[in-house]
Amino acid sequence: MTWRRCIARVGELELGNALVREVLALIDECIHWCNYDRIKQSLGWMSPVQYCLSHGLAA
């Protein structure tokens, strides 16, 4: 998943007919992707969670 795909999926929902649960589930999926699956060059090609864990920054 990418940010564009997250935004596109939000755009696909017809908010007039969508359940709040569906919207919240999609947002949760996007946040999870951002924190756990998205790797960044500036973090040494690690996800933000991997980077924090490797540097002892996670609680």
Tab-separated table of C-alpha atoms in Angstrom:
chain	number	residue	atom	x	y	z
A	1	MET	CA	0.000	0.000	0.000
A	2	THR	CA	1.122	3.533	-0.700
A	3	TRP	CA	-0.136	6.937	0.396
A	4	ARG	CA	-1.743	7.400	-3.010
A	5	ARG	CA	-3.549	4.107	-2.639
A	6	CYS	CA	-4.731	5.059	0.857
A	7	ILE	CA	-6.081	8.349	-0.435
A	8	ALA	CA	-7.629	6.668	-3.476
A	9	ARG	CA	-9.389	4.111	-1.277
A	10	VAL	CA	-10.798	6.858	0.925
A	11	GLY	CA	-11.989	8.587	-2.241
A	12	GLU	CA	-13.700	5.388	-3.426
A	13	LEU	CA	-15.981	5.302	-0.399
A	14	GLU	CA	-19.263	7.043	-0.829
A	15	LEU	CA	-19.259	8.806	2.499
A	16	GLY	CA	-23.000	9.344	2.379
A	17	ASN	CA	-23.521	5.570	2.478
A	18	ALA	CA	-20.336	4.399	4.197
A	19	LEU	CA	-20.385	3.207	7.761
A	20	VAL	CA	-18.136	4.977	10.213
A	21	ARG	CA	-16.531	1.602	10.973
A	22	GLU	CA	-15.421	1.232	7.360
A	23	VAL	CA	-13.812	4.658	7.298
A	24	LEU	CA	-12.069	4.095	10.633
A	25	ALA	CA	-10.841	0.660	9.519
A	26	LEU	CA	-9.375	2.172	6.345
A	27	ILE	CA	-7.665	4.939	8.319
A	28	ASP	CA	-6.289	2.353	10.741
A	29	GLU	CA	-4.961	0.292	7.814
A	30	CYS	CA	-3.229	3.351	6.361
A	31	ILE	CA	-1.673	4.300	9.708
A	32	HIS	CA	-0.452	0.726	10.217
A	33	TRP	CA	1.118	0.721	6.756
A	34	CYS	CA	2.795	4.059	7.481
A	35	ASN	CA	4.280	2.900	10.778
A	36	TYR	CA	5.074	-0.776	10.132
A	37	ASP	CA	5.438	-1.413	6.392
A	38	ARG	CA	6.691	1.842	4.819
A	39	ILE	CA	10.479	1.955	4.694
A	40	LYS	CA	12.419	5.189	4.473
A	41	GLN	CA	15.913	5.820	3.181
A	42	SER	CA	16.475	8.434	5.905
A	43	LEU	CA	15.819	5.740	8.536
A	44	GLY	CA	18.337	3.335	7.032
A	45	TRP	CA	15.718	1.554	4.927
A	46	MET	CA	13.708	0.617	7.999
A	47	SER	CA	10.126	1.339	8.908
A	48	PRO	CA	9.588	3.954	11.621
A	49	VAL	CA	8.765	1.221	14.164
A	50	GLN	CA	11.839	-0.829	13.214
A	51	TYR	CA	14.000	2.276	13.509
A	52	CYS	CA	12.656	3.128	16.971
A	53	LEU	CA	13.082	-0.428	18.206
A	54	SER	CA	16.634	-0.656	16.866
A	55	HIS	CA	17.579	2.549	18.675
A	56	GLY	CA	15.827	1.781	21.943
A	57	LEU	CA	13.342	4.603	21.415
A	58	ALA	CA	10.174	2.514	21.786
A	59	ALA	CA	8.457	2.141	25.119
